[in-house]
Coordinates of C-alpha atoms in Angstrom, one line a residue:
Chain A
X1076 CA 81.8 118.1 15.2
X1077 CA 83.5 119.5 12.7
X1078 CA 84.1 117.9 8.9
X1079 CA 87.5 117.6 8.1
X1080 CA 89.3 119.7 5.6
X1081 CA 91.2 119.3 2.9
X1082 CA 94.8 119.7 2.4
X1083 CA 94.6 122.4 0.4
X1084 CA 91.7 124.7 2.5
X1085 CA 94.2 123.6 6.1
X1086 CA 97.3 125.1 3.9
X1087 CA 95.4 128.4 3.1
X1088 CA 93.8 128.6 6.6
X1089 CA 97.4 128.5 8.4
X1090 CA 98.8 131.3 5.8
X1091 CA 95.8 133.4 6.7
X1092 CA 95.7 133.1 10.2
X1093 CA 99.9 133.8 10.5
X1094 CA 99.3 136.9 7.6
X1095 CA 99.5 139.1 10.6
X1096 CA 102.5 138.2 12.2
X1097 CA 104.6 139.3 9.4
X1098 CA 104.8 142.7 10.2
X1099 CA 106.6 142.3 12.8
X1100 CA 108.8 139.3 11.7
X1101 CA 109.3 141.2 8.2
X1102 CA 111.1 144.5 9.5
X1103 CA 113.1 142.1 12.1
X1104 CA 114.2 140.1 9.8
X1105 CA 115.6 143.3 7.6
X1106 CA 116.9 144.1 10.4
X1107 CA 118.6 140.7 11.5
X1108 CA 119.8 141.0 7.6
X1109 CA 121.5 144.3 8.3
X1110 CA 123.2 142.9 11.8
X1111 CA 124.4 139.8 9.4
X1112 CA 126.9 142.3 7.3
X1113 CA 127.2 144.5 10.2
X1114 CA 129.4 142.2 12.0
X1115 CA 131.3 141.5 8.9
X1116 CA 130.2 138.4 7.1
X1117 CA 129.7 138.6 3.4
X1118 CA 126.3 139.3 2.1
X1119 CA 126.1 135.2 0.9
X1120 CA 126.9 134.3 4.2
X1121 CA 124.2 135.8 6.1
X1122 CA 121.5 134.5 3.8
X1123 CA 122.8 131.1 4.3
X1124 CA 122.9 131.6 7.9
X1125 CA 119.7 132.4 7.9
X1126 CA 118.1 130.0 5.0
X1127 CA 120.0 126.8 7.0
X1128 CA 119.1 127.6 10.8
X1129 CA 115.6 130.2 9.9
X1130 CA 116.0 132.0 13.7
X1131 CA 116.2 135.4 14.2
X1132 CA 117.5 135.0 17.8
X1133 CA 119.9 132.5 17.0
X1134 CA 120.9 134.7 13.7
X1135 CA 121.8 137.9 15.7
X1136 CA 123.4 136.0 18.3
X1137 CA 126.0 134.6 15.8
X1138 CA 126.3 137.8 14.5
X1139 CA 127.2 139.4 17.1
X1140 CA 129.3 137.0 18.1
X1141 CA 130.7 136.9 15.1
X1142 CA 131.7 140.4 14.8
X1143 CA 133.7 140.0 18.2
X1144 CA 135.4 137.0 17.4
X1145 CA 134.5 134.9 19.5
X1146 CA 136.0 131.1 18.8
X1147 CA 133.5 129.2 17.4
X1148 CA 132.2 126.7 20.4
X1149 CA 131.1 129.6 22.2
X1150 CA 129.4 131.1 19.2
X1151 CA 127.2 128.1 18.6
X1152 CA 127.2 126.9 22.5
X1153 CA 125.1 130.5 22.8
X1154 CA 122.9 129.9 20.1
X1155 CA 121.8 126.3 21.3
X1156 CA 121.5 127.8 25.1
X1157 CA 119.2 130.5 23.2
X1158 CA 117.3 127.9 21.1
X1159 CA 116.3 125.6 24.3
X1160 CA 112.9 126.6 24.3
X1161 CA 112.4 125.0 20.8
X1162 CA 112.7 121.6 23.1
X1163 CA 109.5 122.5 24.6
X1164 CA 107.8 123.2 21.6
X1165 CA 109.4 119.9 20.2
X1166 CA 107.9 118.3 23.2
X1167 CA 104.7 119.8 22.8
X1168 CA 103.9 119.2 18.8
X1169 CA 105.4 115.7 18.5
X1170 CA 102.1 113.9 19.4
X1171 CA 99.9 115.5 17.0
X1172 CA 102.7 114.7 14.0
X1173 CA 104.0 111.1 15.5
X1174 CA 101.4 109.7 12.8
X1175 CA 103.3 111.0 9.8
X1176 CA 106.8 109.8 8.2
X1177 CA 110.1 110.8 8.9
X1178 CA 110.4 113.1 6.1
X1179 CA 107.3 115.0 6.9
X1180 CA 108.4 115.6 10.6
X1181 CA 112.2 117.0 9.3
X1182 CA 110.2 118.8 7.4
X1183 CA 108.0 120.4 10.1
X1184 CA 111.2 121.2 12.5
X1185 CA 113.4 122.9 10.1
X1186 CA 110.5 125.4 9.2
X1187 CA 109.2 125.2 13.3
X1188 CA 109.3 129.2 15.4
X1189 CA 108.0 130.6 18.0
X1190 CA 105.1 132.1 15.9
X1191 CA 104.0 129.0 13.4
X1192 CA 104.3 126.3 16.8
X1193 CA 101.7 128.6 18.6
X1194 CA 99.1 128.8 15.6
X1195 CA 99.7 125.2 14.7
X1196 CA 99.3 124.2 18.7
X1197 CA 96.1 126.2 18.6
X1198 CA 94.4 124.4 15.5
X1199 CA 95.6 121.4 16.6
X1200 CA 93.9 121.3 19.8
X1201 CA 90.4 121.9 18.4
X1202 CA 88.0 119.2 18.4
X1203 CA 87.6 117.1 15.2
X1204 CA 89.6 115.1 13.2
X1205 CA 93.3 116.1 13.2
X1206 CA 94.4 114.3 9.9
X1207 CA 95.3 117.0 8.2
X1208 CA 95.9 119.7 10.1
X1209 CA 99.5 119.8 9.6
X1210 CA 98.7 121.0 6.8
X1211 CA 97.5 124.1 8.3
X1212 CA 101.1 124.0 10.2
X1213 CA 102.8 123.9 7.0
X1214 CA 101.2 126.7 5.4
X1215 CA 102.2 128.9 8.1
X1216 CA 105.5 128.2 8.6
X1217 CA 106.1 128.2 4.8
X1218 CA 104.0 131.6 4.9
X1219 CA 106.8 132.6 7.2
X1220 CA 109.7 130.9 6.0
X1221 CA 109.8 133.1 2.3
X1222 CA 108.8 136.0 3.4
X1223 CA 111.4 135.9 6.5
X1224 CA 114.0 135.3 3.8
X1225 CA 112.9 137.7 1.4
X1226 CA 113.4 140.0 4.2
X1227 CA 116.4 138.9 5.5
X1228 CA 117.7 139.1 1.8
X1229 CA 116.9 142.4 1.7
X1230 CA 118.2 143.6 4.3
X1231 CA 121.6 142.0 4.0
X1232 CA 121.9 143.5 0.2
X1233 CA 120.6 147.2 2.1
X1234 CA 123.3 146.5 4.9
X1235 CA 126.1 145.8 2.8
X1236 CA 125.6 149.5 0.9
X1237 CA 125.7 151.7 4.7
X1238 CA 128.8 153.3 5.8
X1239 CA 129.6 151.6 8.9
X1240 CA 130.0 155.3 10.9
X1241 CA 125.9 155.0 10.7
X1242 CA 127.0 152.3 13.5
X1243 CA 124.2 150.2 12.1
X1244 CA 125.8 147.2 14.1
X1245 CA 124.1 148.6 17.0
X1246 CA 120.7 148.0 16.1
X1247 CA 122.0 144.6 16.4
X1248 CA 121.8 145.5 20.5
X1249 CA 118.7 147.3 20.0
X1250 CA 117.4 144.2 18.6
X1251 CA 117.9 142.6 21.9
X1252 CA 117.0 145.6 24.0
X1253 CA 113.6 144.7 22.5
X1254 CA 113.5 141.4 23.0
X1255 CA 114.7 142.0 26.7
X1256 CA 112.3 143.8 27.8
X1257 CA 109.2 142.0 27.2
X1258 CA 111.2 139.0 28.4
X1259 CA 111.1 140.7 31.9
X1260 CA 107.4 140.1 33.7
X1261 CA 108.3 138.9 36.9
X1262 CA 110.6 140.0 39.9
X1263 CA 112.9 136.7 39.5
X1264 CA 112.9 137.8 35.4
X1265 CA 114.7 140.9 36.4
X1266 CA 116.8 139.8 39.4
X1267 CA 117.9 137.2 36.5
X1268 CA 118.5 139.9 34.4
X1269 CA 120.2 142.7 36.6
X1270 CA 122.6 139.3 38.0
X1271 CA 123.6 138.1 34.6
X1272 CA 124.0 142.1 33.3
X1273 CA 126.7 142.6 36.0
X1274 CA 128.3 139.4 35.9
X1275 CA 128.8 140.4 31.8
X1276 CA 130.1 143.5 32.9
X1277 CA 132.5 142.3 35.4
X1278 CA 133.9 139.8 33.1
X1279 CA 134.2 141.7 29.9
X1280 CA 137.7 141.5 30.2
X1281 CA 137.6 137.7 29.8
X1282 CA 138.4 136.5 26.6
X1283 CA 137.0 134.7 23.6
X1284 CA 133.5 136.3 25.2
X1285 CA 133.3 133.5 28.0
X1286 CA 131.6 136.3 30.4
X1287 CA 128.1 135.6 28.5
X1288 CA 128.0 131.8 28.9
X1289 CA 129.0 132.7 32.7
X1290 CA 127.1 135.5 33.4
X1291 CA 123.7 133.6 31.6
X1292 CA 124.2 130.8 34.1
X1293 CA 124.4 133.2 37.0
X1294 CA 121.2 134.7 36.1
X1295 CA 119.3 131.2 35.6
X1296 CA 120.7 130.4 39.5
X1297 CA 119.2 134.2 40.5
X1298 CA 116.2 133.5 38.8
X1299 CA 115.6 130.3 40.3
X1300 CA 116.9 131.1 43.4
X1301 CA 114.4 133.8 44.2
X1302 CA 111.4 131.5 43.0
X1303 CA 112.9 129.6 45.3
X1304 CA 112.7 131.9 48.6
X1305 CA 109.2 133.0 46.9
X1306 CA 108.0 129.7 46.9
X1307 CA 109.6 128.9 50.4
X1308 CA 107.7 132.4 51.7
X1309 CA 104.2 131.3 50.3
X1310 CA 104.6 128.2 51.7
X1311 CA 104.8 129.6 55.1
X1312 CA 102.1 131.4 55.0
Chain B
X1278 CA 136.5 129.8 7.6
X1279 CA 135.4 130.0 10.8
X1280 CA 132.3 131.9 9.8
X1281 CA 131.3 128.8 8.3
X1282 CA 131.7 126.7 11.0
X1283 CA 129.6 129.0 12.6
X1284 CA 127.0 128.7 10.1
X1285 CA 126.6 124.8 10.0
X1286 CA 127.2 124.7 14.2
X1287 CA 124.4 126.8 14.6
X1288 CA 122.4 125.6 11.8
X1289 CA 122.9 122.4 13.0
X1290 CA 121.6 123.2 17.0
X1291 CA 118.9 125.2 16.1
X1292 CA 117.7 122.0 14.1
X1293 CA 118.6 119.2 16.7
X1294 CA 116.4 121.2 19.0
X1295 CA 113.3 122.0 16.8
X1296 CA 113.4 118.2 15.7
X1297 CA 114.6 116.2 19.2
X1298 CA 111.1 115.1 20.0
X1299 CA 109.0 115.5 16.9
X1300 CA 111.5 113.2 14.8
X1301 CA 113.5 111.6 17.2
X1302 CA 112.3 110.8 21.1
X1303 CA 109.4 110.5 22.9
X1304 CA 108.6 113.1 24.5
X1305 CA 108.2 112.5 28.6
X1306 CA 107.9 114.9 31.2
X1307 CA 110.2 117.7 32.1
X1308 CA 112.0 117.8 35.5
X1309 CA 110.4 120.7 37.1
X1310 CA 113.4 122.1 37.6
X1311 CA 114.7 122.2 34.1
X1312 CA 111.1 123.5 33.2
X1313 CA 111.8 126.6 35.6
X1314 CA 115.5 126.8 34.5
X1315 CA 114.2 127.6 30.8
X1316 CA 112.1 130.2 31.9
X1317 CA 115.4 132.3 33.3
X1318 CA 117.1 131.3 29.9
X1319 CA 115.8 134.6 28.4
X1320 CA 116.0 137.8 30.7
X1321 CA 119.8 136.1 31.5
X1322 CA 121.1 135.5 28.0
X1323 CA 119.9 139.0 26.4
X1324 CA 120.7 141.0 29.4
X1325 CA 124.3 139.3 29.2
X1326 CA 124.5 140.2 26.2
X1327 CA 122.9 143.7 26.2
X1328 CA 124.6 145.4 29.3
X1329 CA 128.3 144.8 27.2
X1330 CA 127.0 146.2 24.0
X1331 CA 125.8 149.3 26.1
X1332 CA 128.3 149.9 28.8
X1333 CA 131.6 148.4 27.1
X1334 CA 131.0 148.5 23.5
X1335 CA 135.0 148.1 22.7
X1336 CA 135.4 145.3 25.8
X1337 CA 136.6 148.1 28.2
X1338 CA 133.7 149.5 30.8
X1339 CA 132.9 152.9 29.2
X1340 CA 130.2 154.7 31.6
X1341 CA 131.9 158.2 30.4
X1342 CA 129.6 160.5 28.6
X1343 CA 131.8 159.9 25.6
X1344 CA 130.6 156.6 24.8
X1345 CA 126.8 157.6 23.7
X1346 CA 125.9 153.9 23.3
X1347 CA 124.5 153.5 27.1
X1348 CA 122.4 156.8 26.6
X1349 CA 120.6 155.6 23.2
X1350 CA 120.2 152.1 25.1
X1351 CA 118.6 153.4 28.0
X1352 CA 116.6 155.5 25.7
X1353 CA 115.5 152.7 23.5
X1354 CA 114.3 150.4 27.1
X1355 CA 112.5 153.7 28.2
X1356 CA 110.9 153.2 25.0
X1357 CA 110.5 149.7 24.6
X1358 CA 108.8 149.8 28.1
X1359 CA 106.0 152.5 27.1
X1360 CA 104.9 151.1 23.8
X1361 CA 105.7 147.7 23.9
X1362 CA 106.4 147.2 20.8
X1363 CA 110.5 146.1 18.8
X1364 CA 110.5 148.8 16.8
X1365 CA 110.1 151.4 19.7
X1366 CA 113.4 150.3 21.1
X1367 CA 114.7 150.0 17.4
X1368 CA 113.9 153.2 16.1
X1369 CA 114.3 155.4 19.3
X1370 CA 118.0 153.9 20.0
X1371 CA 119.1 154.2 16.7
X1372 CA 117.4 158.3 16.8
X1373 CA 119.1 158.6 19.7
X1374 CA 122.5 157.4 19.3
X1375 CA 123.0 159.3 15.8
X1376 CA 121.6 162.8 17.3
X1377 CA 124.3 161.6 20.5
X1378 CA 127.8 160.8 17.6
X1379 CA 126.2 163.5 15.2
X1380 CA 124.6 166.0 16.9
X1381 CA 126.1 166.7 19.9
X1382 CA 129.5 168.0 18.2
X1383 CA 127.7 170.2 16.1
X1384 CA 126.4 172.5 19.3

């Protein structure tokens, strides 16, 4: 069994074991920082975008939205449909935090990705005693937190100097391009995707940039739908 | 103005989301369904939102060979796919779009 640690040695283990994450969260979020001022807010807007709602995804998404001015429902309706999956990772933390107060637990979901839930799920699930360990949780995400900033800061500053005919703003695509792809492992992943990317297309027209609430639904049905028929196929067998 | 709305609306979702079990419900068990539904959330948003940047960048389809935008972007997921890693995607679009607006007049 193993002895439990101290505050202090949990806090410096989580900010070592996240250490290598940063470079690849570090040049994304310069990068995010660029899109920011790339679709036209001021340079103090994108930092607090990103200091108040510390996602990248969501960040680009209202950038980009921004930039096309999209009215503001849809804006945040597609950053909440792109933040879903911090519901499972919501669902999955809260019983190794329901022992600690409120305060702590606000704390732990503002500062909560993709990157800091997986190493905090991780150390959490090891045997021994588990009083501490969100300290470990805490010293990654902070880990995270200032140097994502710092980045993002920087970026937005670098941003706001380019001329706009080095058509930075489409790195902001890019961006997703490289998201995308990794996001794409199975057959229903790309029937979801090749659905929704047509749907977009055929609704680009639409206004106030409706087509990518519509077109993301389609893709979801496609998606399911041929799990679905998969399922149904296997069954048969 | 609006921009700000923006930034408290999404500030505000993103920490509804992170916090809805750990501060505020107990967490029970998914419908399957909605389970599987998540797991399309992500090829279906970002190719929604990709295939518009790419193919109408101004809101107009543009497949022409004036709008260099779809070359870099199918550059950058040839990329993206062979080394598997952002900053292929990144780099090679951004490569590619400025040799496309820059270069190609030049010849």
């Amino acid at each position: 069994m193993q002895e439990l640690r101290t505050p202090r040695q949990e806090f410096i283990d989580g900010s070592r074991e996240i250490a290598p994450v940063l470079v690849g969260t570090i040049p994304f979020g310069f990068v995010v920082g660029v899109a920011a001022v790339a679709a036209g807010m001021t340079p103090f807007e994108g930092i607090a975008l990103s200091v108040l709602s510390f996602s990248g995804i969501a960040q680009l998404i209202a950038a980009q939205l921004i930039a096309v001015d999209s009215p503001v429902l849809v804006t945040i309706a597609a950053a909440a449909v792109v933040s879903l999956r911090f519901l499972m990772y919501s669902a999955a933390l809260s019983p190794h935090l329901a022992h600690l107060d409120t305060r702590w637990r606000m704390l732990l979901s503002y500062v909560m990705t993709d990157q800091s839930f997986a190493f905090s799920v991780r150390r959490f699930s090891e045997p021994g005693d588990i009083r501490n360990r969100h300290w470990h949780f805490l010293g990654g995400a902070l880990t995270l937190y200032f140097s994502w900033q710092a980045a993002v800061i920087f970026g937005v500053v670098a941003g706001a100097q380019v001329p706009a005919r080095w058509s930075l703003d489409f790195a902001v695509v890019l961006c997703f391009i490289a998201l995308l792809v990794p996001a794409v492992k199975t057959r229903a992943d790309l029937a979801a995707a090749i659905v929704a990317a047509a749907i977009a297309l055929a609704f680009a027209g639409l206004p106030y940039r409706l087509a990518l609430v519509v077109a993301s639904l389609f893709g979801i049905g496609a998606g399911m739908a041929m799990e679905l028929a998969h399922e149904k196929g296997a069954g048969r067998r | 103005m609006s921009t700000w709305l923006v930034i408290f609306g999404v500030a505000f979702v993103t920490f509804s989301l992170r916090a809805s079990f750990i501060v505020f419900a107990d967490p029970h068990r998914f419908p399957h369904a909605f389970r599987q539904a998540l797991g399309f959330v992500s090829p279906s948003v970002l190719a929604a939102i990709v295939a518009p940047g790419l193919l109408a960048p101004a809101g107009m389809l543009a497949l022409g060979l004036d709008n260099p935008r779809w070359i870099a972007g199918l550059v950058a997921i040839g990329f993206a796919i062979v080394f598997r890693t952002p900053f292929a995607a990144i780099l090679s679009g951004m490569a590619a779009l400025w040799a496309l607006q820059w270069g190609l007049p030049l010849l």
